[in-house]
XYZ file of C-alpha atoms in Angstrom:
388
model
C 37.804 21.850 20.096
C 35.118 22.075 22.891
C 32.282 20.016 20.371
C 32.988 16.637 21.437
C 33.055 16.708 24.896
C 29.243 18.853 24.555
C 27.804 16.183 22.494
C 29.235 13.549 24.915
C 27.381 15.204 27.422
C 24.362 15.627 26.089
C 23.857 12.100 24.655
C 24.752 10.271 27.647
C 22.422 13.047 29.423
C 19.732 11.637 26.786
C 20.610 8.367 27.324
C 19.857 8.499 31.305
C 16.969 10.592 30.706
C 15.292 7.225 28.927
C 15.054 6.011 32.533
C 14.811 8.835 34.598
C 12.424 10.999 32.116
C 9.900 12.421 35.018
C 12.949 14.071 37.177
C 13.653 16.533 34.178
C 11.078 20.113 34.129
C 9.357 20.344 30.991
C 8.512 23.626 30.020
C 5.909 24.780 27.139
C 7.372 23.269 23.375
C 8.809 25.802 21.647
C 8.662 23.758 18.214
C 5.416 21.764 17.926
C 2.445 21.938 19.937
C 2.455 18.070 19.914
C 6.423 17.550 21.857
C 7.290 17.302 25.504
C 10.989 20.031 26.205
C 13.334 18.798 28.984
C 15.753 21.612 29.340
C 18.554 20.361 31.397
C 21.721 23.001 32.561
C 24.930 21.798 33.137
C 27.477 23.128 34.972
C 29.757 24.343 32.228
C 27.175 26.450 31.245
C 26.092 24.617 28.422
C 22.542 23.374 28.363
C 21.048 20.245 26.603
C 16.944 20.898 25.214
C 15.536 17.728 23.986
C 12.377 17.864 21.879
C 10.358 14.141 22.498
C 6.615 13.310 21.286
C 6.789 10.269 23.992
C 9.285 8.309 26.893
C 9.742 5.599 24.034
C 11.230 7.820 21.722
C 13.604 8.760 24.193
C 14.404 5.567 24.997
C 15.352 4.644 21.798
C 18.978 6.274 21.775
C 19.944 3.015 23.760
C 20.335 1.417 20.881
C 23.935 3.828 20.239
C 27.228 2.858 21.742
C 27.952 6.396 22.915
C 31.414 6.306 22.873
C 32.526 4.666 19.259
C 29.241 6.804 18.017
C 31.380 10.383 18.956
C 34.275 8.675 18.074
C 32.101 7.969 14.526
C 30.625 11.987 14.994
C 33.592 14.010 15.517
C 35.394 12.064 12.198
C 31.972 12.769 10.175
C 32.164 16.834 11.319
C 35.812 17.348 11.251
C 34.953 16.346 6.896
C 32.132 18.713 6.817
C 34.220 21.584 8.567
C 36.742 21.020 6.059
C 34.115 20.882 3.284
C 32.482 24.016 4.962
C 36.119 25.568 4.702
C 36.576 25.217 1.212
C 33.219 26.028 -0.002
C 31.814 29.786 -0.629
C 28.498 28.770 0.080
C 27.355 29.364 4.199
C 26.508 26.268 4.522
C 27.657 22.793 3.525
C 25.310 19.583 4.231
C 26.791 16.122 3.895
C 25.638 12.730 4.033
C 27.400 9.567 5.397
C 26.627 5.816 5.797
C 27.885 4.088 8.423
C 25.708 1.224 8.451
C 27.341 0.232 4.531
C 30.605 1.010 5.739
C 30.251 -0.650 8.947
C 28.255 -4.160 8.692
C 27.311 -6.048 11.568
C 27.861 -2.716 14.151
C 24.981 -0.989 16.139
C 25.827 2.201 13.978
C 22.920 4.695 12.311
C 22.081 3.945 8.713
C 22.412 7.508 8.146
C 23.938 10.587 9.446
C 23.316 13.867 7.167
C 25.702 16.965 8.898
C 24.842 20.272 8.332
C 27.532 22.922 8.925
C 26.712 27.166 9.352
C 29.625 29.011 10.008
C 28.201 32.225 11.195
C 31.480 33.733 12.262
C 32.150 35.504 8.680
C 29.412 37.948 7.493
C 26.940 37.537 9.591
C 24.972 40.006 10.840
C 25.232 38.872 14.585
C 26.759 40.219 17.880
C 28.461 37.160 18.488
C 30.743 34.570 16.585
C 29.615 30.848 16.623
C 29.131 27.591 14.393
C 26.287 26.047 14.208
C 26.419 22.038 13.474
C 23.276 20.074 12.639
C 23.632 15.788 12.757
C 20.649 14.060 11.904
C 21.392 10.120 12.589
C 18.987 8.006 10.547
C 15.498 8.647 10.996
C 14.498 9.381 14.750
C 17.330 11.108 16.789
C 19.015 14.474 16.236
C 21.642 16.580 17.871
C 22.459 20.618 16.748
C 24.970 22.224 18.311
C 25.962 26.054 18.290
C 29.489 26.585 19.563
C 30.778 30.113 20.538
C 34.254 31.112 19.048
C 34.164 34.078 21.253
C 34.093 32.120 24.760
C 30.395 31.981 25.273
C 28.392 29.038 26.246
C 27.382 26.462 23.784
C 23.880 25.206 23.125
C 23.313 21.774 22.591
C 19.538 20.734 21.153
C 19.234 16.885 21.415
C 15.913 15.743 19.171
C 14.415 11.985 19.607
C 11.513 12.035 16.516
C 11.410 13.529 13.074
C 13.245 17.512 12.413
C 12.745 19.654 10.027
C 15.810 18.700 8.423
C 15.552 14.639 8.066
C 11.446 15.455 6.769
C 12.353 17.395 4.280
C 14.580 14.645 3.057
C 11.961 11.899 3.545
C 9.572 14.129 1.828
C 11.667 14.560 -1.501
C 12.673 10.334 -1.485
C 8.824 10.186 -1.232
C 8.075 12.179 -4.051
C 11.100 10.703 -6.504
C 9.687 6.731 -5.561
C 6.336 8.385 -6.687
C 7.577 9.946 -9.850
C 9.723 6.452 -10.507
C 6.689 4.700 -9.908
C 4.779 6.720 -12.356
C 7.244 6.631 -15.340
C 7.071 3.181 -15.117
C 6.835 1.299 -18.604
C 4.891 -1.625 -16.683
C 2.929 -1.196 -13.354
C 1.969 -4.654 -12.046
C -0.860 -4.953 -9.271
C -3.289 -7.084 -7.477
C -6.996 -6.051 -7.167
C -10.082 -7.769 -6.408
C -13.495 -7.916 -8.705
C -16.621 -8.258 -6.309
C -20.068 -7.890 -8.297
C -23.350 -9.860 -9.085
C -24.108 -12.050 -12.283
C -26.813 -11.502 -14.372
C -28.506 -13.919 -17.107
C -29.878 -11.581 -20.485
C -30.887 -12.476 -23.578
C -32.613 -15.496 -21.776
C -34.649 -18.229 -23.415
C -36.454 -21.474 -22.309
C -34.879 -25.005 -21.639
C -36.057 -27.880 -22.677
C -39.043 -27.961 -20.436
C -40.011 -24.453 -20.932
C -38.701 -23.396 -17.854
C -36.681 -19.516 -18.354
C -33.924 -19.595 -15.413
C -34.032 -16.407 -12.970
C -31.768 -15.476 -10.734
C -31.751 -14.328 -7.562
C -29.752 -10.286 -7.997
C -27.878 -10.195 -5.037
C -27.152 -13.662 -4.155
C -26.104 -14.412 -7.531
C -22.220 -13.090 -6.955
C -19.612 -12.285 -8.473
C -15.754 -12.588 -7.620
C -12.407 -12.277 -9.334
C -8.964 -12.012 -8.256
C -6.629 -10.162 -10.416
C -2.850 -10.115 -10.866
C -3.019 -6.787 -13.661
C -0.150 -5.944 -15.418
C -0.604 -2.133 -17.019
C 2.120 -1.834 -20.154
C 2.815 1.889 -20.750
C 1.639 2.818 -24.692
C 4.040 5.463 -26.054
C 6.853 7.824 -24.521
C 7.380 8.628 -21.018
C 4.525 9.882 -19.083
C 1.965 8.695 -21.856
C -1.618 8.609 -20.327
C -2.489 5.149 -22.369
C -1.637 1.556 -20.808
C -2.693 -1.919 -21.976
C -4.037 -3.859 -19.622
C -3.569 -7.689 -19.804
C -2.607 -10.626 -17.004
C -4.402 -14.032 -14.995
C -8.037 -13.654 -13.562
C -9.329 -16.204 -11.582
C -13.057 -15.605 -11.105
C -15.806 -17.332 -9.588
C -19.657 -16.880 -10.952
C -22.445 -17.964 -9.013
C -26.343 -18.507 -10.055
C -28.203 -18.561 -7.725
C -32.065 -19.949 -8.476
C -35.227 -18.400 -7.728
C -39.115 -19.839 -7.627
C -37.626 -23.459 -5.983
C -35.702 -24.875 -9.153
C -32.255 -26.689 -9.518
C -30.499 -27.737 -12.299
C -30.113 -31.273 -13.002
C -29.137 -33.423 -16.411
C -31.203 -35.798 -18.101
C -30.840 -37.433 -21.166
C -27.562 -35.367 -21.143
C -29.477 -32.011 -21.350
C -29.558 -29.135 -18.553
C -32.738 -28.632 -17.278
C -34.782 -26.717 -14.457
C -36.927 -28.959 -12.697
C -38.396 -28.435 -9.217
C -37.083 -31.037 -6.208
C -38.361 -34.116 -5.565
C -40.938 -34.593 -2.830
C -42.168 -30.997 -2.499
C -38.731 -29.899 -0.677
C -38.700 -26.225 -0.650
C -35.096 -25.427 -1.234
C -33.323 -22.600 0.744
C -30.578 -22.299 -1.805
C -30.435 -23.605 -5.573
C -27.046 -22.857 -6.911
C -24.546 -23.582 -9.572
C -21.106 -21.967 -9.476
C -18.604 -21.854 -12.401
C -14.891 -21.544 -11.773
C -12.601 -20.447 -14.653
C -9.159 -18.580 -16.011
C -9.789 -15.287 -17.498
C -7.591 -13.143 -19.764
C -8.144 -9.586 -20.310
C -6.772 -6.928 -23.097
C -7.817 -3.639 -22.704
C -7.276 -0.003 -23.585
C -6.585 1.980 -20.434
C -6.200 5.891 -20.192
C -4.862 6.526 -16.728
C -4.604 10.336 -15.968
C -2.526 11.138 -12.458
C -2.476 14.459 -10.533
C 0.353 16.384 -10.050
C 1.475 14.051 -6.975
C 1.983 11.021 -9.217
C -1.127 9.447 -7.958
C -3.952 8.120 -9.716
C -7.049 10.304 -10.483
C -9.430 9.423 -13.215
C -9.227 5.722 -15.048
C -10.850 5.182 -17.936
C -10.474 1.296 -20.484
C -12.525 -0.445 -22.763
C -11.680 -4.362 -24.283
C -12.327 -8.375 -24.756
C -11.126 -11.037 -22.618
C -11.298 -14.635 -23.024
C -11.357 -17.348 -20.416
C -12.017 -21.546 -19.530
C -13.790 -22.616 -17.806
C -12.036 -24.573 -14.728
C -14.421 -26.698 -12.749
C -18.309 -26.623 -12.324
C -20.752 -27.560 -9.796
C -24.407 -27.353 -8.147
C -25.381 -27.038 -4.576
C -28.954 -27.163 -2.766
C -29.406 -26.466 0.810
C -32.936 -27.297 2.321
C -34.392 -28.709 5.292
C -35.111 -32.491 6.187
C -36.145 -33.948 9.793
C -35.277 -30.615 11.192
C -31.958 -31.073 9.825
C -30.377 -29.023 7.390
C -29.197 -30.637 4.152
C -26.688 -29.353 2.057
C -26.243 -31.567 -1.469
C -23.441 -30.744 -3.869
C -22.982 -32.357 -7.436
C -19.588 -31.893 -9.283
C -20.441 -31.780 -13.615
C -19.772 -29.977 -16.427
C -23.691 -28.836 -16.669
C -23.110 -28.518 -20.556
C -21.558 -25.201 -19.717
C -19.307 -23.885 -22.724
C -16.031 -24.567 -21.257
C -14.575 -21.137 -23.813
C -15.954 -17.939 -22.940
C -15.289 -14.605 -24.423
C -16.705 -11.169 -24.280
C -16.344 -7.226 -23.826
C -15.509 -5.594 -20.322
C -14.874 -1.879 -19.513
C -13.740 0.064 -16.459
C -14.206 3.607 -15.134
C -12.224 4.429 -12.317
C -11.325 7.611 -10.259
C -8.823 8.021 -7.391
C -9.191 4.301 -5.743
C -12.234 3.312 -6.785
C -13.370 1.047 -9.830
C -16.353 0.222 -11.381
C -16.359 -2.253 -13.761
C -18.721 -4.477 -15.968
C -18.415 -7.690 -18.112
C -20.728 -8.961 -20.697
C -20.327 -12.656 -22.242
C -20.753 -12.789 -26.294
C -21.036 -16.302 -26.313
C -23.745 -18.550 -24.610
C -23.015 -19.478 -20.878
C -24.666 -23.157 -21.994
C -24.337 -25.018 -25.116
C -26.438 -24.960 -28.129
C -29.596 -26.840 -27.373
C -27.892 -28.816 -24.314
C -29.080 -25.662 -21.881
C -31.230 -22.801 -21.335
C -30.221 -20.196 -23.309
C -28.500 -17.260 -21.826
C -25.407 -15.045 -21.777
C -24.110 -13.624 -18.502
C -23.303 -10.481 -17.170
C -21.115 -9.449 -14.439
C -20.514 -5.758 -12.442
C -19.328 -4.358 -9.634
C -16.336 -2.583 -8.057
C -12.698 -3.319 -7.492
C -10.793 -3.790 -4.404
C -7.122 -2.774 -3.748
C -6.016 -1.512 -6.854
């Protein structure tokens, strides 16, 4: 059998050409527009073509032992020739594993064979076989071997073929569809926005708080878990898992907030100080449970979200912060409290979503302060979601 000693020539060819890629001619591609050729001829009138994209491709057959790797070769085709043999189809593709059978050895993960025998039926005016080994992802060899004493043709392929894309394509698409028949899709997104007070009413001293829009931000991070309602491939999910989410107020017209006579107040600073920044941020755990239709296109992916629920939350921590300028100095004062803030929130939040982008919005039922301890106001919160 002439096949071994061609593919020992050709990948130890390869192999040298790593090193000494610029000696070989390269000629126009004959596959893709974007691959170098190096035809080489050698002198049993067999020639090598090797199809590269760049030298570092080529360099990576290094990696192979050549020898124990025919060794590994010739056993793998001598089982698809005999698979080929007994089979009435023209061609027989196999797959082996030599990385799982061989642990620990600088062996391919994969090596998928494709055998054509050509010799019976065809419609050719000479006999050959025609041998295809793919060896995991980035190197190829084909070889056509003439039965009737012609030369043989060798093809030597560093990159992705035809043969090992179509294969990546279709494991692509089944992780999709796996993905998407999922009972329980788990992932992490991000909630940036702005905060809004509505339904506002005076404090104690008649002051009504206002915000500043865009300063007054908004940020959550999400770990979402979306439970499949109903059979397999059911559109409707229920949304539920932690939130951690930060509001911010942020004061305009020159007010802070400060306690006295354990009531939340606005008052202006002391001594005239015109404050940069006036803020009080609010740290808490959210929960959400919402109705989610999630419609995907015919790739698996996600296209058009649509959900509508409550959530509830606590609030974790609390604090104010003024920045201003003293002695040419700036000042930055931060006070740690509670601010009578209701420490349970609860309210409605909805979602609209298509392809990778989300818009969502979040309204407070309750009070952001207590009864009669705080201006009165409820807060709202929207924006768009990152990462999902």
């Amino acid at each position: 059998m002439k096949r071994l000693p061609v593919l020992l020539t050709a990948l130890l060819l390869g192999a040298a050409s790593a090193a000494q890629a610029s000696d070989f001619t390269r000629l126009t591609p004959p596959r893709a527009a974007n691959d170098d050729t190096i035809v080489v001829k050698l002198p049993n009138q067999a020639s090598m073509t090797l199809f590269v994209k760049n030298k570092a491709q080529l360099r990576e057959l290094r990696q192979y032992k050549l020898d124990s790797l025919l060794v590994l070769l010739d056993g793998y085709i001598t089982q698809a020739e005999a698979a080929g043999k007994n089979s009435k189809s023209e061609q027989v593709t196999m797959e082996f594993y030599p990385a799982k059978e061989q642990p620990g050895k600088q062996v391919p993960e994969q090596i998928r064979i494709t055998v054509r025998n050509q010799g019976t039926g065809a419609k050719t005016t000479k006999s050959a076989d025609h041998v295809d080994v793919t060896l995991g992802r980035v190197f190829g060899v084909s070889v056509d071997e003439n039965t009737d004493g012609g030369s043989d043709r060798v093809s030597v392929r560093v990159g992705s073929t035809p043969a090992s894309d179509s294969i990546r394509n279709a494991q692509r698409q089944a992780k999709r569809e796996e993905y998407a028949n999922r009972s329980v899709h788990s992932n992490f997104d991000i909630d940036l926005g702005v905060n809004a007070l509505v339904n506002k009413g005076a404090d104690a001293n008649g002051v009504t708080p206002d915000l500043r829009p865009i300063a007054s931000r908004y940020l959550s991070l999400n770990w979402h878990y979306d439970i499949r309602v109903g059979r397999k491939g059911s559109a409707l999910f229920l949304r539920t898992g932690p939130e951690l989410a930060f509001n911010n107020y942020m004061l305009d017209g020159n007010y802070q907030f400060a306690n006295t006579n354990g009531v939340t107040t606005l008052v202006k600073p002391e001594l005239g100080r015109d404050l940069e920044k006036s803020k009080l941020s609010v740290t808490s755990i959210n929960l959400p449970l919402m109705p989610m239709l999630n419609f995907q296109d015919k790739n698996g992916k996600d296209a058009f979200r649509l959900g509508a629920g409550g959530f509830v939350g606590y609030r974790l921590g609390s604090h104010t912060k003024i920045k201003y300028q003293e002695g040419g100095t700036t000042k930055k004062d931060k006070d740690r409290g509670s601010y009578n803030l209701e420490d349970f929130q609860y309210g409605v939040q909805g979602i609209v979503g298509i392809r990778g982008i989300d818009l969502f919005v979040k309204y407070n039922l309750n009070d952001t302060f207590k009864n009669n301890r705080g201006p009165q106001a409820q807060t709202l919160s929207f924006g768009f979601s990152l990462l999902n």
